[in-house]
Amino acid sequence: MNNKLESNNYKILAVENGTNIQDALKKMTRQSKYSLTEYKTLKSALKDFTQDSFDIIILDFSTITESKLEMLKEIRSKDENVYIILLINSSNLTIPLKDLKALSVQGYCEKDDKLEQLPLFVEAAVKSIDQMKIIKNMNEELSKSKEQLEKAYLESIETLRYTVEAKDRYTHGHSDRVSAYSVLIGQKLGLSQKDIQTLKIGGLFHDIGKIGISDSILLKNGKLTDKEYSEIKNHPIIGRNILSNAAIFEEIIPIVLYHHERYDGKGYPYGLSDQSIPFLARIISVADAFDAMTSRRSYRGELDLEYVKNEIRSKSGTQFDPIIATTFLDILNNEHHLVAMIKRSH
């Protein structure tokens, strides 16, 4: 049967076996910062431990058995932060201390009649607990600050994205559509939810590097010169440099950097080919090309859907990954209403 004193700051669960632990702690438990719950067996304490939380556990392990060791493992699995102090009698210790240390037991107090050292171990436990609370609070504050910084950075990048599309009325909604088309392809391919989310965000920001390209080039009515085209080809690297300052964009940087690489190695900026191009970037590449062909431009109108499908089919294995091209063609042939809905929405 247990004996619970009034609960306060530091909750101690003690399991004693013929040792008057409460007498050894009575001076400490008179202080308002302590409460003590006593049990005679570890097995009976487990139930209360499962239903409540404790800061410190004091266990009489003067004679350790395998069953006690298993129960200790269960306690540690339920709470990785609880501070465990073992009362031990080294002459009766039948399980090596290394097995106990593997369970992150923090204190070992030699068992004697008066247990005069135990209050010192408890005070040490309290100092450790306080220190961990300080560290936890600091980490939470740092995490909160990091989240605030990342949120502000995300909002800044989002503003840049809108700025890019606002420059040219013909590309308005382009990134939103590329994002949505890419998600459709990813879902059709059975990708994980994590990859789908990366595709979604990557599609939104794939052209962010165009913020660093001259308006005279971006808005030019007509064919670009070789020099102008060379400048355009810098936008994936510019995008990578913009996004690399925030950890939240780490997963999408390969998409931004490689979405203009070609399956046959004739793309830019690095001329990667085949499997060396990240798979999600290969998906964005198909979606990006499709939207470019099916959108109005200053120098031409929207291309016919059948013509676009033939283009994707003919460039499967050269410009596009054949698996992704085939998957998107299947969507266009059998689920075109989904593509049409995206186009209407953006």
PDB file of C-alpha atoms in Angstrom, residues 24-315:
ATOM      1  CA  ALA A  24      15.999   8.911   5.823  1.00  0.00           C
ATOM      2  CA  LEU A  25      14.078  11.496   3.806  1.00  0.00           C
ATOM      3  CA  LYS A  26      11.787  12.939   6.474  1.00  0.00           C
ATOM      4  CA  LYS A  27      13.866  16.088   6.923  1.00  0.00           C
ATOM      5  CA  MET A  28      13.745  16.686   3.199  1.00  0.00           C
ATOM      6  CA  THR A  29      10.072  15.893   2.731  1.00  0.00           C
ATOM      7  CA  ARG A  30       9.159  18.413   5.413  1.00  0.00           C
ATOM      8  CA  GLN A  31      10.277  21.024   2.944  1.00  0.00           C
ATOM      9  CA  SER A  32       7.484  22.206   0.672  1.00  0.00           C
ATOM     10  CA  LYS A  33       9.423  21.399  -2.473  1.00  0.00           C
ATOM     11  CA  TYR A  34       9.191  17.620  -1.980  1.00  0.00           C
ATOM     12  CA  SER A  35       6.469  14.992  -1.990  1.00  0.00           C
ATOM     13  CA  LEU A  36       7.005  11.287  -1.409  1.00  0.00           C
ATOM     14  CA  THR A  37       5.100   8.227  -2.574  1.00  0.00           C
ATOM     15  CA  GLU A  38       6.207   4.926  -1.061  1.00  0.00           C
ATOM     16  CA  TYR A  39       5.757   1.344  -2.250  1.00  0.00           C
ATOM     17  CA  LYS A  40       6.969  -1.955  -0.901  1.00  0.00           C
ATOM     18  CA  THR A  41       7.436  -3.608  -4.292  1.00  0.00           C
ATOM     19  CA  LEU A  42       8.486  -2.385  -7.723  1.00  0.00           C
ATOM     20  CA  LYS A  43       5.609  -4.264  -9.311  1.00  0.00           C
ATOM     21  CA  SER A  44       3.014  -2.362  -7.292  1.00  0.00           C
ATOM     22  CA  ALA A  45       4.752   0.940  -8.080  1.00  0.00           C
ATOM     23  CA  LEU A  46       4.606   0.385 -11.837  1.00  0.00           C
ATOM     24  CA  LYS A  47       0.857   0.936 -12.031  1.00  0.00           C
ATOM     25  CA  ASP A  48       1.039   4.293 -10.256  1.00  0.00           C
ATOM     26  CA  PHE A  49       4.068   5.287 -12.316  1.00  0.00           C
ATOM     27  CA  THR A  50       2.105   4.596 -15.507  1.00  0.00           C
ATOM     28  CA  GLN A  51      -0.777   6.802 -14.347  1.00  0.00           C
ATOM     29  CA  ASP A  52       1.294   9.642 -12.882  1.00  0.00           C
ATOM     30  CA  SER A  53       4.588  11.409 -13.490  1.00  0.00           C
ATOM     31  CA  PHE A  54       7.523  11.567 -11.105  1.00  0.00           C
ATOM     32  CA  ASP A  55      10.778  13.511 -11.030  1.00  0.00           C
ATOM     33  CA  ILE A  56      12.822  11.043  -9.002  1.00  0.00           C
ATOM     34  CA  ILE A  57      12.572   7.302  -8.412  1.00  0.00           C
ATOM     35  CA  ILE A  58      14.460   5.654  -5.546  1.00  0.00           C
ATOM     36  CA  LEU A  59      14.694   1.884  -5.891  1.00  0.00           C
ATOM     37  CA  ASP A  60      16.033  -0.591  -3.351  1.00  0.00           C
ATOM     38  CA  PHE A  61      18.011  -2.887  -5.628  1.00  0.00           C
ATOM     39  CA  SER A  62      20.159  -4.463  -2.934  1.00  0.00           C
ATOM     40  CA  THR A  63      19.308  -7.833  -4.439  1.00  0.00           C
ATOM     41  CA  ILE A  64      18.742  -7.426  -8.146  1.00  0.00           C
ATOM     42  CA  THR A  65      16.803 -10.077 -10.029  1.00  0.00           C
ATOM     43  CA  GLU A  66      16.054 -10.422 -13.749  1.00  0.00           C
ATOM     44  CA  SER A  67      12.413  -9.533 -13.150  1.00  0.00           C
ATOM     45  CA  LYS A  68      13.398  -6.290 -11.410  1.00  0.00           C
ATOM     46  CA  LEU A  69      15.716  -5.468 -14.271  1.00  0.00           C
ATOM     47  CA  GLU A  70      12.867  -5.933 -16.771  1.00  0.00           C
ATOM     48  CA  MET A  71      10.595  -3.700 -14.686  1.00  0.00           C
ATOM     49  CA  LEU A  72      13.325  -1.062 -14.580  1.00  0.00           C
ATOM     50  CA  LYS A  73      13.532  -1.241 -18.382  1.00  0.00           C
ATOM     51  CA  GLU A  74       9.783  -0.692 -18.517  1.00  0.00           C
ATOM     52  CA  ILE A  75      10.036   2.365 -16.273  1.00  0.00           C
ATOM     53  CA  ARG A  76      12.788   3.861 -18.401  1.00  0.00           C
ATOM     54  CA  SER A  77      10.843   3.194 -21.606  1.00  0.00           C
ATOM     55  CA  LYS A  78       7.844   5.078 -20.190  1.00  0.00           C
ATOM     56  CA  ASP A  79       9.861   8.125 -19.117  1.00  0.00           C
ATOM     57  CA  GLU A  80      13.317   8.813 -20.491  1.00  0.00           C
ATOM     58  CA  ASN A  81      13.781  11.873 -18.243  1.00  0.00           C
ATOM     59  CA  VAL A  82      12.937  10.528 -14.784  1.00  0.00           C
ATOM     60  CA  TYR A  83      15.976  10.548 -12.468  1.00  0.00           C
ATOM     61  CA  ILE A  84      16.621   7.056 -11.083  1.00  0.00           C
ATOM     62  CA  ILE A  85      18.617   6.420  -7.894  1.00  0.00           C
ATOM     63  CA  LEU A  86      19.427   2.818  -6.970  1.00  0.00           C
ATOM     64  CA  LEU A  87      20.109   1.684  -3.433  1.00  0.00           C
ATOM     65  CA  ILE A  88      22.623  -1.097  -3.844  1.00  0.00           C
ATOM     66  CA  ASN A  89      24.540  -3.544  -1.736  1.00  0.00           C
ATOM     67  CA  SER A  90      27.597  -4.430  -3.799  1.00  0.00           C
ATOM     68  CA  SER A  91      28.082  -7.751  -2.022  1.00  0.00           C
ATOM     69  CA  ASN A  92      24.665  -8.938  -3.239  1.00  0.00           C
ATOM     70  CA  LEU A  93      24.777  -7.402  -6.742  1.00  0.00           C
ATOM     71  CA  THR A  94      24.081 -10.238  -9.168  1.00  0.00           C
ATOM     72  CA  ILE A  95      23.671  -8.206 -12.409  1.00  0.00           C
ATOM     73  CA  PRO A  96      26.662  -6.235 -13.765  1.00  0.00           C
ATOM     74  CA  LEU A  97      26.449  -2.479 -13.319  1.00  0.00           C
ATOM     75  CA  LYS A  98      27.071  -2.021 -17.044  1.00  0.00           C
ATOM     76  CA  ASP A  99      23.598  -3.483 -17.671  1.00  0.00           C
ATOM     77  CA  LEU A 100      22.105  -0.872 -15.360  1.00  0.00           C
ATOM     78  CA  LYS A 101      24.142   1.965 -16.828  1.00  0.00           C
ATOM     79  CA  ALA A 102      22.759   1.054 -20.246  1.00  0.00           C
ATOM     80  CA  LEU A 103      19.369   2.061 -18.831  1.00  0.00           C
ATOM     81  CA  SER A 104      20.696   5.520 -17.915  1.00  0.00           C
ATOM     82  CA  VAL A 105      20.503   5.058 -14.153  1.00  0.00           C
ATOM     83  CA  GLN A 106      21.854   8.353 -12.801  1.00  0.00           C
ATOM     84  CA  GLY A 107      22.704   7.525  -9.174  1.00  0.00           C
ATOM     85  CA  TYR A 108      23.971   4.589  -7.120  1.00  0.00           C
ATOM     86  CA  CYS A 109      23.742   4.984  -3.348  1.00  0.00           C
ATOM     87  CA  GLU A 110      25.417   2.400  -1.135  1.00  0.00           C
ATOM     88  CA  LYS A 111      22.786   0.886   1.138  1.00  0.00           C
ATOM     89  CA  ASP A 112      23.434   1.078   4.880  1.00  0.00           C
ATOM     90  CA  ASP A 113      21.339   1.294   8.027  1.00  0.00           C
ATOM     91  CA  LYS A 114      20.980   5.078   8.153  1.00  0.00           C
ATOM     92  CA  LEU A 115      21.159   5.931   4.454  1.00  0.00           C
ATOM     93  CA  GLU A 116      22.925   9.161   5.395  1.00  0.00           C
ATOM     94  CA  GLN A 117      24.128   9.700   1.815  1.00  0.00           C
ATOM     95  CA  LEU A 118      20.679   9.426   0.253  1.00  0.00           C
ATOM     96  CA  PRO A 119      19.602  13.061   0.865  1.00  0.00           C
ATOM     97  CA  LEU A 120      22.772  14.176  -0.910  1.00  0.00           C
ATOM     98  CA  PHE A 121      21.879  12.006  -3.909  1.00  0.00           C
ATOM     99  CA  VAL A 122      18.365  13.485  -3.949  1.00  0.00           C
ATOM    100  CA  GLU A 123      19.765  17.025  -3.841  1.00  0.00           C
ATOM    101  CA  ALA A 124      22.067  16.147  -6.730  1.00  0.00           C
ATOM    102  CA  ALA A 125      19.049  14.793  -8.613  1.00  0.00           C
ATOM    103  CA  VAL A 126      17.138  18.033  -8.014  1.00  0.00           C
ATOM    104  CA  LYS A 127      20.035  20.122  -9.325  1.00  0.00           C
ATOM    105  CA  SER A 128      20.214  17.917 -12.408  1.00  0.00           C
ATOM    106  CA  ILE A 129      16.450  18.194 -12.959  1.00  0.00           C
ATOM    107  CA  ASP A 130      16.583  21.985 -12.605  1.00  0.00           C
ATOM    108  CA  GLN A 131      19.456  22.170 -15.064  1.00  0.00           C
ATOM    109  CA  MET A 132      17.585  20.038 -17.588  1.00  0.00           C
ATOM    110  CA  LYS A 133      14.525  22.274 -17.227  1.00  0.00           C
ATOM    111  CA  ILE A 134      16.666  25.330 -17.941  1.00  0.00           C
ATOM    112  CA  ILE A 135      18.165  23.621 -20.999  1.00  0.00           C
ATOM    113  CA  LYS A 136      14.707  22.550 -22.172  1.00  0.00           C
ATOM    114  CA  ASN A 137      13.351  26.080 -21.805  1.00  0.00           C
ATOM    115  CA  MET A 138      16.356  27.489 -23.660  1.00  0.00           C
ATOM    116  CA  ASN A 139      15.868  24.975 -26.472  1.00  0.00           C
ATOM    117  CA  GLU A 140      12.165  25.829 -26.668  1.00  0.00           C
ATOM    118  CA  GLU A 141      12.987  29.537 -26.873  1.00  0.00           C
ATOM    119  CA  LEU A 142      15.621  28.878 -29.529  1.00  0.00           C
ATOM    120  CA  SER A 143      13.162  26.696 -31.432  1.00  0.00           C
ATOM    121  CA  LYS A 144      10.508  29.400 -31.204  1.00  0.00           C
ATOM    122  CA  SER A 145      12.981  32.011 -32.434  1.00  0.00           C
ATOM    123  CA  LYS A 146      14.040  29.710 -35.268  1.00  0.00           C
ATOM    124  CA  GLU A 147      10.417  29.151 -36.269  1.00  0.00           C
ATOM    125  CA  GLN A 148       9.769  32.887 -36.236  1.00  0.00           C
ATOM    126  CA  LEU A 149      12.850  33.544 -38.372  1.00  0.00           C
ATOM    127  CA  GLU A 150      11.897  30.798 -40.819  1.00  0.00           C
ATOM    128  CA  LYS A 151       8.325  32.103 -41.005  1.00  0.00           C
ATOM    129  CA  ALA A 152       9.592  35.588 -41.776  1.00  0.00           C
ATOM    130  CA  TYR A 153      11.980  34.204 -44.384  1.00  0.00           C
ATOM    131  CA  LEU A 154       9.220  32.110 -45.955  1.00  0.00           C
ATOM    132  CA  GLU A 155       7.004  35.172 -46.197  1.00  0.00           C
ATOM    133  CA  SER A 156       9.850  37.098 -47.822  1.00  0.00           C
ATOM    134  CA  ILE A 157      10.445  34.363 -50.390  1.00  0.00           C
ATOM    135  CA  GLU A 158       6.720  34.123 -51.051  1.00  0.00           C
ATOM    136  CA  THR A 159       6.721  37.847 -51.762  1.00  0.00           C
ATOM    137  CA  LEU A 160       9.603  37.356 -54.193  1.00  0.00           C
ATOM    138  CA  ARG A 161       7.671  34.571 -55.911  1.00  0.00           C
ATOM    139  CA  TYR A 162       4.688  36.830 -56.466  1.00  0.00           C
ATOM    140  CA  THR A 163       7.019  39.574 -57.657  1.00  0.00           C
ATOM    141  CA  VAL A 164       8.450  37.257 -60.322  1.00  0.00           C
ATOM    142  CA  GLU A 165       5.006  36.390 -61.687  1.00  0.00           C
ATOM    143  CA  ALA A 166       3.729  39.955 -61.372  1.00  0.00           C
ATOM    144  CA  LYS A 167       6.405  41.084 -63.833  1.00  0.00           C
ATOM    145  CA  ASP A 168       4.776  39.187 -66.662  1.00  0.00           C
ATOM    146  CA  ARG A 169       1.018  38.772 -66.939  1.00  0.00           C
ATOM    147  CA  TYR A 170       1.550  35.794 -69.221  1.00  0.00           C
ATOM    148  CA  THR A 171       3.245  33.783 -66.448  1.00  0.00           C
ATOM    149  CA  HIS A 172       0.741  34.658 -63.719  1.00  0.00           C
ATOM    150  CA  GLY A 173      -0.247  31.479 -61.861  1.00  0.00           C
ATOM    151  CA  HIS A 174       2.517  29.442 -63.542  1.00  0.00           C
ATOM    152  CA  SER A 175       4.162  28.246 -60.332  1.00  0.00           C
ATOM    153  CA  ASP A 176       0.832  27.358 -58.728  1.00  0.00           C
ATOM    154  CA  ARG A 177      -0.108  25.250 -61.747  1.00  0.00           C
ATOM    155  CA  VAL A 178       3.293  23.551 -61.935  1.00  0.00           C
ATOM    156  CA  SER A 179       2.961  22.724 -58.245  1.00  0.00           C
ATOM    157  CA  ALA A 180      -0.521  21.232 -58.720  1.00  0.00           C
ATOM    158  CA  TYR A 181       0.409  19.262 -61.867  1.00  0.00           C
ATOM    159  CA  SER A 182       3.460  17.870 -60.074  1.00  0.00           C
ATOM    160  CA  VAL A 183       1.340  16.738 -57.146  1.00  0.00           C
ATOM    161  CA  LEU A 184      -1.008  14.939 -59.588  1.00  0.00           C
ATOM    162  CA  ILE A 185       1.952  13.090 -61.111  1.00  0.00           C
ATOM    163  CA  GLY A 186       3.407  12.250 -57.704  1.00  0.00           C
ATOM    164  CA  GLN A 187       0.088  10.850 -56.509  1.00  0.00           C
ATOM    165  CA  LYS A 188      -0.272   8.793 -59.689  1.00  0.00           C
ATOM    166  CA  LEU A 189       3.218   7.384 -59.096  1.00  0.00           C
ATOM    167  CA  GLY A 190       2.287   6.456 -55.514  1.00  0.00           C
ATOM    168  CA  LEU A 191       4.886   8.668 -53.864  1.00  0.00           C
ATOM    169  CA  SER A 192       4.954   9.180 -50.093  1.00  0.00           C
ATOM    170  CA  GLN A 193       3.103  12.070 -48.484  1.00  0.00           C
ATOM    171  CA  LYS A 194       6.470  13.628 -47.633  1.00  0.00           C
ATOM    172  CA  ASP A 195       7.516  13.583 -51.293  1.00  0.00           C
ATOM    173  CA  ILE A 196       4.130  14.935 -52.357  1.00  0.00           C
ATOM    174  CA  GLN A 197       4.548  17.865 -49.964  1.00  0.00           C
ATOM    175  CA  THR A 198       8.074  18.495 -51.278  1.00  0.00           C
ATOM    176  CA  LEU A 199       6.714  18.512 -54.832  1.00  0.00           C
ATOM    177  CA  LYS A 200       4.004  20.954 -53.823  1.00  0.00           C
ATOM    178  CA  ILE A 201       6.419  23.443 -52.232  1.00  0.00           C
ATOM    179  CA  GLY A 202       9.114  22.839 -54.846  1.00  0.00           C
ATOM    180  CA  GLY A 203       6.671  23.598 -57.640  1.00  0.00           C
ATOM    181  CA  LEU A 204       5.684  26.878 -56.009  1.00  0.00           C
ATOM    182  CA  PHE A 205       9.276  28.076 -55.734  1.00  0.00           C
ATOM    183  CA  HIS A 206      10.966  26.414 -58.728  1.00  0.00           C
ATOM    184  CA  ASP A 207      11.362  29.700 -60.645  1.00  0.00           C
ATOM    185  CA  ILE A 208      12.241  31.938 -57.679  1.00  0.00           C
ATOM    186  CA  GLY A 209      15.683  32.555 -59.196  1.00  0.00           C
ATOM    187  CA  LYS A 210      14.104  34.591 -62.006  1.00  0.00           C
ATOM    188  CA  ILE A 211      13.944  37.474 -59.532  1.00  0.00           C
ATOM    189  CA  GLY A 212      17.629  37.930 -60.399  1.00  0.00           C
ATOM    190  CA  ILE A 213      17.100  38.025 -64.168  1.00  0.00           C
ATOM    191  CA  SER A 214      16.788  41.329 -66.011  1.00  0.00           C
ATOM    192  CA  ASP A 215      13.231  42.367 -66.914  1.00  0.00           C
ATOM    193  CA  SER A 216      14.380  43.169 -70.433  1.00  0.00           C
ATOM    194  CA  ILE A 217      15.142  39.470 -70.882  1.00  0.00           C
ATOM    195  CA  LEU A 218      12.169  38.033 -68.989  1.00  0.00           C
ATOM    196  CA  LEU A 219       9.682  40.264 -70.802  1.00  0.00           C
ATOM    197  CA  LYS A 220      11.269  40.217 -74.234  1.00  0.00           C
ATOM    198  CA  ASN A 221       8.820  39.749 -77.133  1.00  0.00           C
ATOM    199  CA  GLY A 222      10.662  37.382 -79.395  1.00  0.00           C
ATOM    200  CA  LYS A 223      13.597  35.041 -79.516  1.00  0.00           C
ATOM    201  CA  LEU A 224      16.404  35.494 -76.992  1.00  0.00           C
ATOM    202  CA  THR A 225      19.981  35.988 -78.111  1.00  0.00           C
ATOM    203  CA  ASP A 226      22.588  33.432 -77.026  1.00  0.00           C
ATOM    204  CA  LYS A 227      23.844  35.852 -74.389  1.00  0.00           C
ATOM    205  CA  GLU A 228      20.333  36.461 -73.045  1.00  0.00           C
ATOM    206  CA  TYR A 229      19.592  32.751 -72.986  1.00  0.00           C
ATOM    207  CA  SER A 230      22.837  32.176 -71.057  1.00  0.00           C
ATOM    208  CA  GLU A 231      21.626  34.652 -68.445  1.00  0.00           C
ATOM    209  CA  ILE A 232      18.235  32.933 -68.219  1.00  0.00           C
ATOM    210  CA  LYS A 233      20.045  29.660 -67.566  1.00  0.00           C
ATOM    211  CA  ASN A 234      21.447  31.137 -64.359  1.00  0.00           C
ATOM    212  CA  HIS A 235      18.056  31.275 -62.635  1.00  0.00           C
ATOM    213  CA  PRO A 236      18.238  27.777 -61.069  1.00  0.00           C
ATOM    214  CA  ILE A 237      21.554  28.663 -59.389  1.00  0.00           C
ATOM    215  CA  ILE A 238      20.208  32.043 -58.277  1.00  0.00           C
ATOM    216  CA  GLY A 239      17.174  30.249 -56.826  1.00  0.00           C
ATOM    217  CA  ARG A 240      19.395  27.800 -54.970  1.00  0.00           C
ATOM    218  CA  ASN A 241      21.405  30.667 -53.488  1.00  0.00           C
ATOM    219  CA  ILE A 242      18.250  32.500 -52.361  1.00  0.00           C
ATOM    220  CA  LEU A 243      16.766  29.449 -50.637  1.00  0.00           C
ATOM    221  CA  SER A 244      19.948  28.031 -49.109  1.00  0.00           C
ATOM    222  CA  ASN A 245      19.832  30.480 -46.187  1.00  0.00           C
ATOM    223  CA  ALA A 246      16.902  28.713 -44.518  1.00  0.00           C
ATOM    224  CA  ALA A 247      16.727  25.077 -43.424  1.00  0.00           C
ATOM    225  CA  ILE A 248      13.014  24.927 -44.271  1.00  0.00           C
ATOM    226  CA  PHE A 249      13.892  24.946 -47.981  1.00  0.00           C
ATOM    227  CA  GLU A 250      16.512  22.198 -47.785  1.00  0.00           C
ATOM    228  CA  GLU A 251      14.259  19.545 -49.334  1.00  0.00           C
ATOM    229  CA  ILE A 252      13.198  21.658 -52.317  1.00  0.00           C
ATOM    230  CA  ILE A 253      16.605  23.052 -53.315  1.00  0.00           C
ATOM    231  CA  PRO A 254      17.333  20.059 -55.625  1.00  0.00           C
ATOM    232  CA  ILE A 255      14.053  20.781 -57.425  1.00  0.00           C
ATOM    233  CA  VAL A 256      14.897  24.467 -57.851  1.00  0.00           C
ATOM    234  CA  LEU A 257      18.451  23.716 -58.981  1.00  0.00           C
ATOM    235  CA  TYR A 258      17.802  20.802 -61.346  1.00  0.00           C
ATOM    236  CA  HIS A 259      14.334  21.294 -62.855  1.00  0.00           C
ATOM    237  CA  HIS A 260      15.852  22.354 -66.209  1.00  0.00           C
ATOM    238  CA  GLU A 261      18.179  19.357 -66.493  1.00  0.00           C
ATOM    239  CA  ARG A 262      17.245  16.948 -69.304  1.00  0.00           C
ATOM    240  CA  TYR A 263      17.094  13.176 -69.197  1.00  0.00           C
ATOM    241  CA  ASP A 264      19.608  13.020 -72.101  1.00  0.00           C
ATOM    242  CA  GLY A 265      22.100  15.308 -70.371  1.00  0.00           C
ATOM    243  CA  LYS A 266      21.544  18.347 -72.599  1.00  0.00           C
ATOM    244  CA  GLY A 267      19.876  20.540 -69.995  1.00  0.00           C
ATOM    245  CA  TYR A 268      21.229  23.161 -67.598  1.00  0.00           C
ATOM    246  CA  PRO A 269      22.869  24.295 -65.351  1.00  0.00           C
ATOM    247  CA  TYR A 270      25.103  21.205 -65.008  1.00  0.00           C
ATOM    248  CA  GLY A 271      24.167  18.867 -67.846  1.00  0.00           C
ATOM    249  CA  LEU A 272      23.097  16.040 -65.545  1.00  0.00           C
ATOM    250  CA  SER A 273      21.364  13.032 -67.094  1.00  0.00           C
ATOM    251  CA  ASP A 274      19.153  10.073 -66.286  1.00  0.00           C
ATOM    252  CA  GLN A 275      19.237   8.934 -62.621  1.00  0.00           C
ATOM    253  CA  SER A 276      21.737  11.622 -61.616  1.00  0.00           C
ATOM    254  CA  ILE A 277      18.874  14.123 -61.796  1.00  0.00           C
ATOM    255  CA  PRO A 278      16.821  14.000 -58.559  1.00  0.00           C
ATOM    256  CA  PHE A 279      13.545  12.196 -59.211  1.00  0.00           C
ATOM    257  CA  LEU A 280      11.331  15.004 -57.911  1.00  0.00           C
ATOM    258  CA  ALA A 281      13.133  17.501 -60.155  1.00  0.00           C
ATOM    259  CA  ARG A 282      12.341  15.236 -63.122  1.00  0.00           C
ATOM    260  CA  ILE A 283       8.660  15.421 -62.202  1.00  0.00           C
ATOM    261  CA  ILE A 284       8.713  19.220 -61.964  1.00  0.00           C
ATOM    262  CA  SER A 285      10.457  19.327 -65.350  1.00  0.00           C
ATOM    263  CA  VAL A 286       7.513  17.628 -67.082  1.00  0.00           C
ATOM    264  CA  ALA A 287       4.918  19.743 -65.270  1.00  0.00           C
ATOM    265  CA  ASP A 288       6.873  22.928 -66.022  1.00  0.00           C
ATOM    266  CA  ALA A 289       7.151  22.165 -69.736  1.00  0.00           C
ATOM    267  CA  PHE A 290       3.460  21.238 -69.948  1.00  0.00           C
ATOM    268  CA  ASP A 291       2.355  24.506 -68.379  1.00  0.00           C
ATOM    269  CA  ALA A 292       4.717  26.522 -70.590  1.00  0.00           C
ATOM    270  CA  MET A 293       3.214  24.910 -73.696  1.00  0.00           C
ATOM    271  CA  THR A 294      -0.410  25.243 -72.601  1.00  0.00           C
ATOM    272  CA  SER A 295      -0.162  28.889 -71.504  1.00  0.00           C
ATOM    273  CA  ARG A 296      -0.286  32.051 -73.608  1.00  0.00           C
ATOM    274  CA  ARG A 297       2.970  33.834 -74.174  1.00  0.00           C
ATOM    275  CA  SER A 298       3.699  37.304 -75.531  1.00  0.00           C
ATOM    276  CA  TYR A 299       4.983  35.738 -78.758  1.00  0.00           C
ATOM    277  CA  ARG A 300       2.343  32.985 -79.231  1.00  0.00           C
ATOM    278  CA  GLY A 301      -0.981  31.659 -78.088  1.00  0.00           C
ATOM    279  CA  GLU A 302      -1.781  28.556 -76.063  1.00  0.00           C
ATOM    280  CA  LEU A 303      -0.731  25.373 -77.855  1.00  0.00           C
ATOM    281  CA  ASP A 304      -3.273  22.670 -78.763  1.00  0.00           C
ATOM    282  CA  LEU A 305      -3.522  19.866 -76.193  1.00  0.00           C
ATOM    283  CA  GLU A 306      -2.982  17.091 -78.746  1.00  0.00           C
ATOM    284  CA  TYR A 307       0.120  18.863 -80.017  1.00  0.00           C
ATOM    285  CA  VAL A 308       1.405  19.156 -76.411  1.00  0.00           C
ATOM    286  CA  LYS A 309       0.779  15.469 -75.733  1.00  0.00           C
ATOM    287  CA  ASN A 310       2.694  14.552 -78.891  1.00  0.00           C
ATOM    288  CA  GLU A 311       5.564  16.780 -77.766  1.00  0.00           C
ATOM    289  CA  ILE A 312       5.752  15.066 -74.394  1.00  0.00           C
ATOM    290  CA  ARG A 313       5.520  11.650 -76.051  1.00  0.00           C
ATOM    291  CA  SER A 314       8.211  12.440 -78.632  1.00  0.00           C
ATOM    292  CA  LYS A 315      10.599  13.830 -76.018  1.00  0.00           C
TER     293      LYS A 315
END
